[in-house]
């Protein structure tokens, strides 16, 4: 397939399809992309992007990697690593050089490579790759501290490892006499100054430019994208691949400023990154030559064992002594170090350059790099989740629900969910409301849920669903709109009037359909109505359906007006009754319903003539006596 337009279309379609299939099957997306690239390239020979793209191949890959690293930098807020800042510094500044040195030794003595090739390979394998680690973290749902450490290491180590490789390559050229040491030192220092100082200055300048309104909203993302591409190219003119450090510094600088448009810019860049990662991984894997893969011999197995089981664990455990991490966290981090796009891209770049100057091991360096990338993607991709579960470093094994607003209604719902072992948390900025929830022994978070502090101190990965249940419909809609992008628009619900719901005052009082979340009840039920229901004795009940007691029997046994809120499947999946396409609960599901108390049902029977008033009074007296007895027992 040599038609570039068709090739790009196939790569783009296959990349996004792989992402979707991986999401449906709950497997790491990067594994699917690796398989697709192998099928398109070495296995079938359908395409070879390196040859087909020609001279555009290297700059396109370099630019795409720069955009990916910039987007990663935009997610790195210093407030996020208050507990792991020492560990992050140690892992980057101490563990990185240790991995470089030990890997070079392994490549020379075990892999049989010449020293220049071994040193460059050692530098390449310092990187851990955000393009791989980010999807794995999203899939594994790690606790905040190890997840933060792995994410920071991956993003910071990518440009650092690339620079190690560049300096090693340039130093080898100096030793060959193809360059001079003074020029290398000058260019390296200049590149570092431009990368660090230039990245900070441009990041702050763009922040000020946007904050003062010098650019309209629709131009901010394009301006940012152009600045990233330009700074990457400018720094690369001084030192190859140094632009990766520049754009990473730019991203971190902007992430730690108070820019109102940052959330929208992050969403735009994340969308581009998903597209680039999907396409790049297929392109880089498809560009591998079958001969390179076949050149792998028995030595590579011993090399992989050393890199994965000795070098990485030794470097991590040595560098994190006294860094505030627990043994289980250090053990997890010492195992998880998947390599990704940057390692493959830079290896291909230097492999071609070294081959041109007559280095025999150049192709073997590319093959070894690909072997490490493939092995770490498969091994770490499929073991991160079970290992995190074994070490008890996952946030939860069950889907959780975040409730905003600590009313009597939401506290009663949280208590019923807690009784069913569903992780639940109530967030509210009113201390008296939070105190009531605490007295009910419900986990709470005191503060403004829309604040920056909430996004950094509250681990939102624990929750798959959210319910906005305050007394302000507009605020509920704002909360659902804000969290919908992160949790999923079909998984955020609100009480009261919703977009498109019936409100008094006509169409001018109805919010736009793009705002807010799904209604928790159909038809929508207001805060005041729910409050009155609670006062009238309405309660939440949990009822498990069985083959003998199905949905029809459940509906017949409930008082008139009972509202199913959600049901919990045996797999712990939570399905809200108001969701589109929710279907109906089946035997084995547990229904959480909200309805009148039993006394109201007895009153219905009186009206129907099936229960006398004397029987009702007797039943009420019996229940009161039982409650008094229980209270007396509790006092004793």
Coordinates of C-alpha atoms in Angstrom, one line a residue:
X1 CA 0.0 0.0 0.0
X2 CA 2.0 3.0 -1.3
X3 CA -0.8 5.5 -1.6
X4 CA -0.1 7.9 1.3
X5 CA -3.6 9.2 1.7
X6 CA -5.0 5.7 1.9
X7 CA -2.2 4.6 4.2
X8 CA -2.9 7.4 6.6
X9 CA -6.6 6.6 6.5
X10 CA -6.0 3.0 7.3
X11 CA -3.6 3.8 10.1
X12 CA -6.0 6.4 11.6
X13 CA -9.0 4.1 11.4
X14 CA -7.1 1.1 12.7
X15 CA -5.6 3.1 15.6
X16 CA -9.0 4.4 16.9
X17 CA -10.6 1.0 16.3
X18 CA -7.9 -0.5 18.5
X19 CA -8.5 2.0 21.2
X20 CA -12.2 1.2 21.2
X21 CA -11.8 -2.6 21.1
X22 CA -9.3 -2.3 24.0
X23 CA -11.8 -0.2 26.0
X24 CA -14.6 -2.8 25.4
X25 CA -12.4 -5.7 26.3
X26 CA -10.8 -4.0 29.2
X27 CA -7.2 -4.6 28.0
X28 CA -4.4 -2.1 27.6
X29 CA -4.8 -0.2 24.3
X30 CA -1.1 -0.2 23.6
X31 CA -1.1 -4.0 23.3
X32 CA -3.7 -3.8 20.5
X33 CA -1.7 -1.0 18.7
X34 CA 1.4 -3.1 18.9
X35 CA -0.3 -6.1 17.4
X36 CA -1.9 -4.0 14.6
X37 CA 1.5 -2.4 13.7
X38 CA 3.2 -5.8 13.5
X39 CA 0.4 -7.1 11.2
X40 CA 0.6 -4.1 8.9
X41 CA 4.4 -4.1 8.8
X42 CA 6.8 -7.0 9.4
X43 CA 4.3 -9.8 9.3
X44 CA 2.5 -9.0 6.0
X45 CA 4.6 -6.2 4.4
X46 CA 1.5 -4.3 3.7
X47 CA 3.2 -1.0 4.5
X48 CA 6.5 0.5 5.4
X49 CA 5.9 4.1 6.6
X50 CA 9.6 4.8 6.9
X51 CA 10.2 4.2 3.2
X52 CA 6.8 5.5 2.1
X53 CA 7.1 8.8 4.0
X54 CA 10.7 9.3 3.0
X55 CA 12.3 12.5 4.4
X56 CA 9.2 13.5 6.1
X57 CA 9.2 10.4 8.4
X58 CA 11.7 11.7 11.0
X59 CA 10.4 15.3 11.4
X60 CA 6.8 14.1 11.6
X61 CA 7.6 11.5 14.3
X62 CA 9.6 14.1 16.2
X63 CA 6.9 16.7 16.1
X64 CA 4.2 14.2 17.1
X65 CA 6.3 13.0 20.1
X66 CA 6.8 16.7 21.1
X67 CA 3.1 17.3 21.1
X68 CA 2.5 14.2 23.2
X69 CA 5.1 15.2 25.8
X70 CA 3.7 18.7 26.0
X71 CA 0.3 17.4 26.7
X72 CA 1.8 15.2 29.4
X73 CA 3.5 18.2 30.9
X74 CA 0.1 20.0 31.1
X75 CA -1.1 17.3 33.5
X76 CA 1.8 17.8 35.9
X77 CA 0.9 20.1 38.8
X78 CA 3.4 20.5 41.6
X79 CA 0.6 20.3 44.2
X80 CA -0.1 16.8 43.1
X81 CA 3.3 15.5 44.2
X82 CA 3.5 17.1 47.7
X83 CA 3.9 13.6 49.1
X84 CA 6.1 12.2 46.4
X85 CA 8.3 15.1 45.3
X86 CA 11.4 13.6 47.0
X87 CA 10.7 10.2 45.3
X88 CA 10.1 11.8 41.9
X89 CA 13.4 13.7 42.1
X90 CA 15.3 10.6 43.2
X91 CA 13.8 8.5 40.4
X92 CA 14.7 11.0 37.7
X93 CA 18.1 12.2 39.0
X94 CA 19.4 9.1 40.6
X95 CA 17.6 6.1 39.2
X96 CA 17.9 7.4 35.6
X97 CA 21.8 7.5 35.5
X98 CA 21.9 4.2 37.4
X99 CA 19.7 2.5 34.7
X100 CA 21.8 4.1 32.0
X101 CA 25.1 2.7 33.4
X102 CA 23.9 -0.8 34.3
X103 CA 22.0 -1.2 31.0
X104 CA 25.1 -0.2 29.0
X105 CA 27.1 -2.8 30.9
X106 CA 24.5 -5.5 30.2
X107 CA 24.4 -4.6 26.5
X108 CA 28.1 -4.9 26.2
X109 CA 28.9 -8.0 28.3
X110 CA 25.6 -9.9 27.8
X111 CA 24.4 -8.5 24.4
X112 CA 27.9 -8.5 23.0
X113 CA 27.6 -4.9 21.6
X114 CA 30.4 -2.5 21.0
X115 CA 30.7 0.1 23.7
X116 CA 29.4 3.1 21.7
X117 CA 26.2 1.1 20.8
X118 CA 25.9 -0.2 24.3
X119 CA 26.1 3.3 25.9
X120 CA 23.5 4.7 23.5
X121 CA 21.2 1.8 24.1
X122 CA 21.5 2.2 27.8
X123 CA 20.5 5.9 27.5
X124 CA 17.5 5.0 25.3
X125 CA 16.2 2.5 27.9
X126 CA 16.1 5.1 30.6
X127 CA 12.8 6.3 29.2
X128 CA 9.6 4.8 30.5
X129 CA 7.1 6.4 28.1
X130 CA 3.9 8.4 29.0
X131 CA 2.3 7.0 25.8
X132 CA 2.3 3.6 27.4
X133 CA 2.0 4.4 31.1
X134 CA -1.0 6.8 30.8
X135 CA -3.4 4.2 29.3
X136 CA -2.1 1.6 31.8
X137 CA -2.8 3.9 34.7
X138 CA -6.2 4.7 33.4
X139 CA -6.9 1.0 33.1
X140 CA -5.4 -0.1 36.5
X141 CA -6.9 2.6 38.7
X142 CA -3.9 2.9 41.0
X143 CA -3.9 4.8 44.2
X144 CA -2.9 8.5 44.0
X145 CA 0.7 8.2 45.2
X146 CA 2.1 5.4 43.0
X147 CA 0.1 6.6 40.0
X148 CA 1.5 10.1 40.4
X149 CA 5.1 8.8 40.7
X150 CA 4.8 6.6 37.6
X151 CA 3.2 9.4 35.6
X152 CA 5.8 12.1 36.6
X153 CA 8.7 9.6 36.0
X154 CA 7.4 8.7 32.5
X155 CA 6.9 12.3 31.3
X156 CA 10.2 13.7 32.8
X157 CA 12.3 10.7 31.8
X158 CA 11.4 10.7 28.1
X159 CA 13.3 13.9 27.2
X160 CA 16.0 13.1 29.8
X161 CA 16.7 9.7 28.2
X162 CA 16.6 11.1 24.7
X163 CA 19.2 13.8 25.7
X164 CA 21.4 11.1 27.3
X165 CA 21.3 9.2 23.9
X166 CA 22.0 12.4 21.9
X167 CA 25.0 13.3 24.1
X168 CA 26.3 9.8 23.8
X169 CA 25.9 9.8 20.0
X170 CA 27.6 13.2 19.7
X171 CA 30.4 12.2 22.0
X172 CA 31.0 9.1 19.9
X173 CA 31.3 11.4 16.8
X174 CA 33.8 13.6 18.7
X175 CA 35.9 10.5 19.5
X176 CA 35.8 9.5 15.8
X177 CA 37.0 12.9 14.8
X178 CA 33.8 13.8 13.0
X179 CA 33.1 16.7 15.4
X180 CA 35.0 18.7 18.0
X181 CA 34.5 18.6 21.8
X182 CA 34.2 22.4 22.1
X183 CA 31.3 22.5 19.6
X184 CA 29.6 19.6 21.4
X185 CA 29.8 21.3 24.8
X186 CA 28.7 24.6 23.4
X187 CA 25.7 23.2 21.6
X188 CA 24.7 21.0 24.7
X189 CA 24.8 24.0 27.0
X190 CA 23.0 26.2 24.6
X191 CA 20.3 23.6 24.0
X192 CA 19.8 23.1 27.8
X193 CA 19.5 26.9 28.3
X194 CA 17.0 27.2 25.5
X195 CA 15.1 24.1 26.7
X196 CA 14.8 25.1 30.4
X197 CA 14.8 28.9 30.3
X198 CA 13.1 29.1 27.0
X199 CA 10.4 26.6 28.0
X200 CA 9.7 28.5 31.2
X201 CA 9.6 31.9 29.4
X202 CA 7.4 30.8 26.5
X203 CA 5.1 29.0 28.9
X204 CA 4.6 32.1 31.1
X205 CA 4.4 34.4 28.1
X206 CA 1.6 32.3 26.6
X207 CA -0.2 32.2 29.9
X208 CA 0.0 36.0 30.2
X209 CA -1.0 36.4 26.6
X210 CA -4.1 34.3 27.1
X211 CA -5.1 35.6 30.5
X212 CA -5.1 39.2 29.3
X213 CA -7.5 38.4 26.5
X214 CA -5.0 39.1 23.7
X215 CA -6.3 36.0 21.9
X216 CA -9.9 34.8 21.4
X217 CA -10.9 31.4 22.8
X218 CA -11.1 29.7 19.4
X219 CA -7.5 30.7 18.6
X220 CA -5.9 29.7 21.9
X221 CA -5.5 26.0 21.1
X222 CA -4.1 26.6 17.6
X223 CA -1.6 29.2 19.0
X224 CA -0.5 26.8 21.6
X225 CA 0.0 24.0 19.1
X226 CA 2.0 26.3 16.8
X227 CA 4.2 27.4 19.7
X228 CA 4.9 23.8 20.7
X229 CA 5.9 22.8 17.2
X230 CA 8.0 26.0 16.8
X231 CA 9.9 25.6 20.1
X232 CA 10.6 21.9 19.4
X233 CA 12.1 22.7 16.0
X234 CA 14.1 25.7 17.3
X235 CA 15.8 23.7 20.1
X236 CA 16.4 20.7 17.7
X237 CA 18.5 23.0 15.5
X238 CA 20.9 23.3 18.4
X239 CA 20.9 19.7 19.6
X240 CA 18.9 16.8 18.1
X241 CA 15.8 15.8 20.2
X242 CA 16.5 18.5 22.8
X243 CA 13.2 20.0 21.8
X244 CA 11.5 17.3 23.8
X245 CA 12.8 18.8 27.0
X246 CA 11.7 22.3 25.9
X247 CA 8.1 21.3 25.3
X248 CA 7.9 19.3 28.5
X249 CA 9.1 22.3 30.5
X250 CA 6.6 24.5 28.7
X251 CA 3.8 22.1 29.6
X252 CA 4.8 21.9 33.3
X253 CA 5.1 25.7 33.4
X254 CA 1.6 26.3 32.1
X255 CA 0.1 23.5 34.2
X256 CA 1.2 25.4 37.4
X257 CA -0.3 28.7 36.5
X258 CA -3.8 30.0 37.2
X259 CA -5.0 30.0 33.6
X260 CA -8.8 29.9 33.3
X261 CA -8.7 28.3 29.9
X262 CA -6.3 25.5 31.0
X263 CA -9.1 22.8 31.3
X264 CA -10.3 23.4 27.8
X265 CA -6.8 23.4 26.4
X266 CA -6.0 20.2 28.2
X267 CA -9.1 18.5 26.7
X268 CA -8.1 19.7 23.2
X269 CA -4.5 18.4 23.6
X270 CA -5.7 15.1 25.1
X271 CA -7.8 14.5 22.0
X272 CA -4.9 15.2 19.7
X273 CA -2.7 13.0 21.9
X274 CA -5.0 10.0 21.6
X275 CA -5.0 10.4 17.8
X276 CA -1.2 10.8 17.7
X277 CA -0.4 7.9 20.0
X278 CA -2.8 5.6 18.1
X279 CA -1.2 6.4 14.8
X280 CA 2.4 6.8 15.9
X281 CA 2.6 3.4 17.5
X282 CA 1.3 1.7 14.4
X283 CA 3.6 3.7 12.2
X284 CA 6.7 3.0 14.3
X285 CA 5.9 -0.7 14.7
X286 CA 5.0 -1.1 11.0
X287 CA 8.3 0.5 10.0
X288 CA 10.3 -2.3 11.6
X289 CA 12.1 -4.6 9.2
X290 CA 11.4 -8.4 9.4
X291 CA 15.2 -8.9 9.2
X292 CA 15.7 -6.8 12.2
X293 CA 13.3 -8.8 14.3
X294 CA 14.8 -12.1 13.0
X295 CA 18.2 -10.9 14.0
X296 CA 17.3 -11.3 17.7
X297 CA 19.2 -14.2 19.3
X298 CA 19.3 -16.0 22.6
X299 CA 21.3 -13.1 24.2
X300 CA 18.3 -10.9 24.1
X301 CA 16.4 -13.1 26.6
X302 CA 19.2 -12.8 29.1
X303 CA 19.4 -9.0 28.4
X304 CA 15.6 -8.6 29.0
X305 CA 15.8 -10.6 32.2
X306 CA 18.6 -8.3 33.5
X307 CA 16.8 -5.1 32.5
X308 CA 13.4 -6.1 33.9
X309 CA 14.4 -8.2 37.0
X310 CA 17.7 -6.8 38.1
X311 CA 18.5 -3.3 36.7
X312 CA 15.2 -1.6 37.2
X313 CA 14.4 -3.0 40.7
X314 CA 18.0 -2.3 41.9
X315 CA 17.9 1.3 40.6
X316 CA 14.5 2.1 42.1
X317 CA 15.1 0.5 45.5
X318 CA 18.5 2.2 45.7
X319 CA 17.2 5.7 44.7
X320 CA 14.1 5.7 46.9
X321 CA 15.8 4.9 50.2
X322 CA 14.3 7.3 52.7
X323 CA 12.0 8.9 50.1
X324 CA 8.8 8.3 52.0
X325 CA 7.5 5.4 49.9
X326 CA 6.3 2.1 51.4
X327 CA 7.8 -1.2 50.4
X328 CA 4.7 -2.2 48.4
X329 CA 4.8 1.0 46.4
X330 CA 8.5 0.6 45.8
X331 CA 8.0 -2.9 44.7
X332 CA 5.2 -1.9 42.2
X333 CA 7.3 1.0 40.8
X334 CA 10.4 -1.2 40.4
X335 CA 8.5 -3.6 38.2
X336 CA 6.4 -1.1 36.1
X337 CA 8.6 0.6 33.5
X338 CA 7.1 0.2 30.0
X339 CA 9.0 1.7 27.2
X340 CA 7.2 3.4 24.3
X341 CA 7.3 5.7 21.3
X342 CA 10.3 7.8 22.2
X343 CA 12.5 4.8 22.7
X344 CA 11.6 3.3 19.4
X345 CA 11.7 6.6 17.5
X346 CA 15.1 7.7 18.8
X347 CA 16.5 4.2 18.4
X348 CA 15.4 4.3 14.7
X349 CA 17.0 7.7 14.2
X350 CA 20.4 6.8 15.7
X351 CA 20.3 3.3 14.3
X352 CA 20.1 4.7 10.7
X353 CA 22.8 7.3 11.5
X354 CA 25.2 4.7 13.0
X355 CA 24.6 2.3 10.1
X356 CA 25.6 5.0 7.7
X357 CA 29.0 5.4 9.4
X358 CA 29.6 1.7 9.4
X359 CA 28.7 0.5 12.9
X360 CA 27.8 -3.2 12.6
X361 CA 25.7 -3.3 15.8
X362 CA 23.3 -0.5 14.7
X363 CA 20.5 -2.8 13.6
X364 CA 20.9 -5.0 16.7
X365 CA 20.4 -1.8 18.9
X366 CA 17.1 -1.2 17.1
X367 CA 16.1 -4.8 17.5
X368 CA 17.0 -4.9 21.2
X369 CA 15.1 -1.6 21.8
X370 CA 12.0 -3.1 20.1
X371 CA 12.3 -6.3 22.1
X372 CA 12.4 -4.3 25.4
X373 CA 9.4 -2.2 24.2
X374 CA 7.4 -5.2 23.2
X375 CA 8.2 -7.2 26.3
X376 CA 7.5 -4.4 28.7
X377 CA 4.2 -3.5 27.0
X378 CA 3.0 -7.1 27.2
X379 CA 4.3 -8.0 30.6
X380 CA 3.6 -4.7 32.4
X381 CA 0.4 -4.1 30.5
X382 CA -1.2 -7.4 31.7
X383 CA 0.4 -7.5 35.2
X384 CA 0.0 -4.0 36.5
X385 CA -3.7 -4.4 37.4
X386 CA -3.3 -7.8 39.1
X387 CA -0.1 -6.8 40.9
X388 CA -1.7 -3.6 42.2
X389 CA -4.6 -5.6 43.4
X390 CA -2.3 -8.1 45.1
X391 CA -0.4 -5.3 46.8
X392 CA -3.6 -3.5 47.7
X393 CA -2.6 -0.4 45.7
X394 CA -5.8 0.0 43.7
X395 CA -8.3 2.6 44.7
X396 CA -11.2 0.2 44.8
X397 CA -12.3 -3.0 43.2
X398 CA -15.9 -1.8 42.9
X399 CA -17.5 1.1 41.1
X400 CA -18.1 4.0 43.5
X401 CA -20.5 6.9 43.6
X402 CA -19.7 10.6 44.4
X403 CA -22.6 12.5 45.8
X404 CA -22.4 16.3 45.8
X405 CA -24.7 17.9 48.5
X406 CA -25.2 16.5 52.0
X407 CA -29.0 16.7 52.4
X408 CA -31.1 14.2 54.4
X409 CA -32.0 12.6 51.0
X410 CA -28.4 12.1 49.9
X411 CA -27.3 10.9 53.4
X412 CA -30.0 8.3 53.4
X413 CA -29.0 7.2 49.9
X414 CA -25.3 7.0 50.9
X415 CA -26.2 4.9 54.0
X416 CA -28.1 2.4 51.8
X417 CA -25.3 2.2 49.3
X418 CA -22.7 1.8 52.0
X419 CA -24.8 -1.1 53.4
X420 CA -24.5 -2.7 50.0
X421 CA -20.7 -2.2 50.1
X422 CA -20.7 0.4 47.3
X423 CA -17.9 2.9 47.8
X424 CA -19.7 6.3 48.3
X425 CA -18.5 9.8 49.3
X426 CA -20.5 12.9 50.0
X427 CA -18.9 16.3 49.2
X428 CA -20.3 19.6 50.5
X429 CA -18.9 23.0 51.4
X430 CA -21.4 23.5 54.3
X431 CA -19.9 22.3 57.6
X432 CA -23.2 21.7 59.3
X433 CA -24.3 19.5 56.4
X434 CA -21.0 17.6 56.4
X435 CA -21.4 17.1 60.1
X436 CA -24.7 15.4 59.7
X437 CA -23.2 13.0 57.1
X438 CA -20.3 12.3 59.5
X439 CA -22.7 11.4 62.3
X440 CA -24.4 9.0 59.9
X441 CA -20.9 7.4 59.4
X442 CA -20.7 8.3 55.7
X443 CA -17.3 9.2 54.2
X444 CA -17.3 13.0 53.5
X445 CA -15.2 15.6 51.8
X446 CA -15.5 19.2 53.2
X447 CA -14.9 21.8 50.5
X448 CA -15.9 23.2 47.2
X449 CA -16.1 20.3 44.7
X450 CA -15.3 22.6 41.8
X451 CA -12.2 24.0 43.4
X452 CA -8.6 23.3 42.2
X453 CA -7.9 21.7 45.6
X454 CA -10.7 19.1 45.0
X455 CA -9.1 18.0 41.7
X456 CA -5.7 17.5 43.5
X457 CA -6.6 16.2 46.9
X458 CA -9.8 14.2 46.0
X459 CA -9.0 10.9 44.2
X460 CA -11.7 11.0 41.5
X461 CA -10.6 7.8 40.0
X462 CA -12.4 6.0 42.7
X463 CA -15.8 7.0 41.3
X464 CA -17.5 5.8 38.2
X465 CA -20.7 7.8 38.8
X466 CA -21.7 11.1 40.3
X467 CA -25.0 12.5 41.6
X468 CA -25.4 16.3 42.1
X469 CA -28.0 16.7 44.8
X470 CA -27.8 20.2 46.2
X471 CA -30.8 22.6 46.5
X472 CA -29.5 24.7 43.5
X473 CA -30.5 23.3 40.1
X474 CA -28.0 25.6 38.3
X475 CA -25.2 24.5 40.5
X476 CA -26.1 20.9 40.0
X477 CA -26.0 21.4 36.2
X478 CA -22.6 23.2 36.5
X479 CA -21.1 20.3 38.6
X480 CA -22.4 17.7 36.1
X481 CA -21.1 19.6 33.1
X482 CA -17.7 20.0 34.7
X483 CA -17.3 16.4 35.8
X484 CA -19.0 14.9 32.7
X485 CA -15.9 15.1 30.7
X486 CA -13.9 13.2 33.2
X487 CA -16.4 10.6 34.5
X488 CA -18.6 10.4 31.4
X489 CA -21.7 12.4 30.5
X490 CA -23.8 9.3 30.7
X491 CA -22.6 8.7 34.3
X492 CA -23.4 12.0 35.9
X493 CA -26.9 12.6 37.3
X494 CA -28.7 15.4 39.1
X495 CA -31.9 16.0 41.0
X496 CA -34.2 18.8 40.2
X497 CA -34.9 20.4 36.8
X498 CA -32.4 19.3 34.1
X499 CA -31.7 20.4 30.6
X500 CA -34.9 19.9 28.6
X501 CA -36.8 19.2 31.8
X502 CA -40.1 20.8 32.7
X503 CA -39.7 24.0 34.6
X504 CA -42.0 26.8 35.5
X505 CA -41.6 29.9 33.5
X506 CA -41.4 28.5 30.0
X507 CA -38.6 27.8 27.6
X508 CA -36.5 30.8 28.7
X509 CA -36.0 29.1 32.1
X510 CA -34.9 25.7 30.7
X511 CA -31.1 25.1 30.4
X512 CA -29.6 24.1 27.1
X513 CA -29.5 20.4 26.5
X514 CA -25.7 20.4 26.4
X515 CA -25.6 21.4 30.1
X516 CA -26.1 19.3 33.2
X517 CA -26.4 15.6 33.7
X518 CA -29.0 12.9 33.4
X519 CA -32.0 13.2 35.6
X520 CA -31.8 10.9 38.6
X521 CA -35.6 10.4 38.4
X522 CA -37.9 10.4 35.5
X523 CA -39.8 12.7 35.6
X524 CA -37.3 15.0 37.4
X525 CA -37.9 15.3 41.1
X526 CA -37.0 18.6 42.8
X527 CA -34.9 19.1 45.9
X528 CA -38.0 20.3 47.9
X529 CA -40.1 17.4 46.8
X530 CA -37.4 14.9 47.9
X531 CA -37.0 16.8 51.2
X532 CA -40.8 16.5 51.8
X533 CA -40.7 12.8 50.9
X534 CA -38.0 12.2 53.5
X535 CA -40.1 14.1 56.1
X536 CA -43.1 12.0 55.2
X537 CA -41.2 8.9 56.0
X538 CA -39.9 7.8 52.5
X539 CA -36.9 5.5 52.8
X540 CA -34.4 3.7 50.6
X541 CA -34.7 0.0 50.3
X542 CA -32.4 -2.7 48.9
X543 CA -34.2 -5.7 47.3
X544 CA -32.5 -8.6 45.6
X545 CA -34.3 -10.2 42.7
X546 CA -34.4 -14.0 42.5
X547 CA -36.0 -16.4 39.9
X548 CA -39.0 -16.7 42.3
X549 CA -39.2 -13.0 43.2
X550 CA -38.7 -11.2 39.9
X551 CA -39.3 -7.6 38.8
X552 CA -43.1 -8.1 38.5
X553 CA -43.3 -9.4 42.1
X554 CA -41.1 -6.6 43.3
X555 CA -43.3 -3.9 41.7
X556 CA -46.4 -5.6 43.1
X557 CA -44.9 -5.7 46.7
X558 CA -43.9 -2.0 46.7
X559 CA -46.1 0.9 47.8
X560 CA -47.5 3.0 45.0
X561 CA -45.1 5.7 44.0
X562 CA -41.9 3.7 44.8
X563 CA -39.1 4.8 42.5
X564 CA -36.2 2.5 41.5
X565 CA -33.0 4.5 41.6
X566 CA -30.5 2.0 40.5
X567 CA -29.6 -1.7 40.6
X568 CA -26.4 -3.5 41.4
X569 CA -25.5 -6.5 39.3
X570 CA -23.6 -9.5 40.7
X571 CA -20.5 -8.3 38.9
X572 CA -20.8 -5.1 41.1
X573 CA -21.7 -3.0 38.0
X574 CA -24.1 -0.2 38.8
X575 CA -26.9 0.6 36.5
X576 CA -29.1 3.8 37.0
X577 CA -32.7 3.4 36.2
X578 CA -32.8 6.7 34.4
X579 CA -29.9 5.9 32.1
X580 CA -30.5 5.6 28.4
X581 CA -30.8 2.0 27.5
X582 CA -30.6 0.8 31.1
X583 CA -33.0 -2.0 30.4
X584 CA -34.6 -3.8 33.4
X585 CA -33.1 -5.5 36.4
X586 CA -32.9 -9.3 36.2
X587 CA -32.7 -12.1 38.9
X588 CA -29.5 -11.6 40.8
X589 CA -29.6 -7.8 40.7
X590 CA -30.2 -5.8 43.8
X591 CA -32.6 -2.9 43.3
X592 CA -32.1 0.3 45.4
X593 CA -35.5 2.0 45.5
X594 CA -36.9 5.1 47.1
X595 CA -40.5 5.0 48.3
X596 CA -43.1 5.4 51.0
X597 CA -42.6 3.6 54.3
X598 CA -44.6 0.5 55.3
X599 CA -47.1 2.5 57.3
X600 CA -48.2 4.2 54.0
X601 CA -48.7 0.7 52.5
X602 CA -50.9 -0.3 55.5
X603 CA -52.9 2.9 55.0
X604 CA -53.4 1.9 51.3
X605 CA -54.7 -1.5 52.5
X606 CA -57.2 0.2 54.8
X607 CA -58.5 2.2 51.9
X608 CA -58.8 -1.0 49.9
X609 CA -60.6 -2.7 52.8
X610 CA -57.9 -5.4 53.2
X611 CA -56.7 -4.2 56.6
X612 CA -58.8 -2.9 59.5
X613 CA -57.8 0.3 61.4
X614 CA -57.5 -1.8 64.6
X615 CA -55.0 -4.1 62.9
X616 CA -53.0 -1.1 61.6
X617 CA -52.9 0.5 65.1
X618 CA -51.8 -2.9 66.6
X619 CA -49.1 -3.2 64.0
X620 CA -47.9 0.3 64.6
X621 CA -47.8 -0.3 68.4
X622 CA -45.8 -3.5 67.9
X623 CA -43.2 -1.7 65.8
X624 CA -42.9 1.1 68.4
X625 CA -42.4 -1.4 71.2
X626 CA -39.7 -3.2 69.2
X627 CA -37.9 0.1 68.6
X628 CA -38.1 1.1 72.3
X629 CA -36.7 -2.3 73.2
X630 CA -33.8 -2.0 70.8
X631 CA -33.0 1.5 72.1
X632 CA -33.0 0.1 75.7
X633 CA -30.6 -2.7 74.7
X634 CA -28.3 -0.2 73.0
X635 CA -28.3 1.9 76.2
X636 CA -27.5 -1.0 78.4

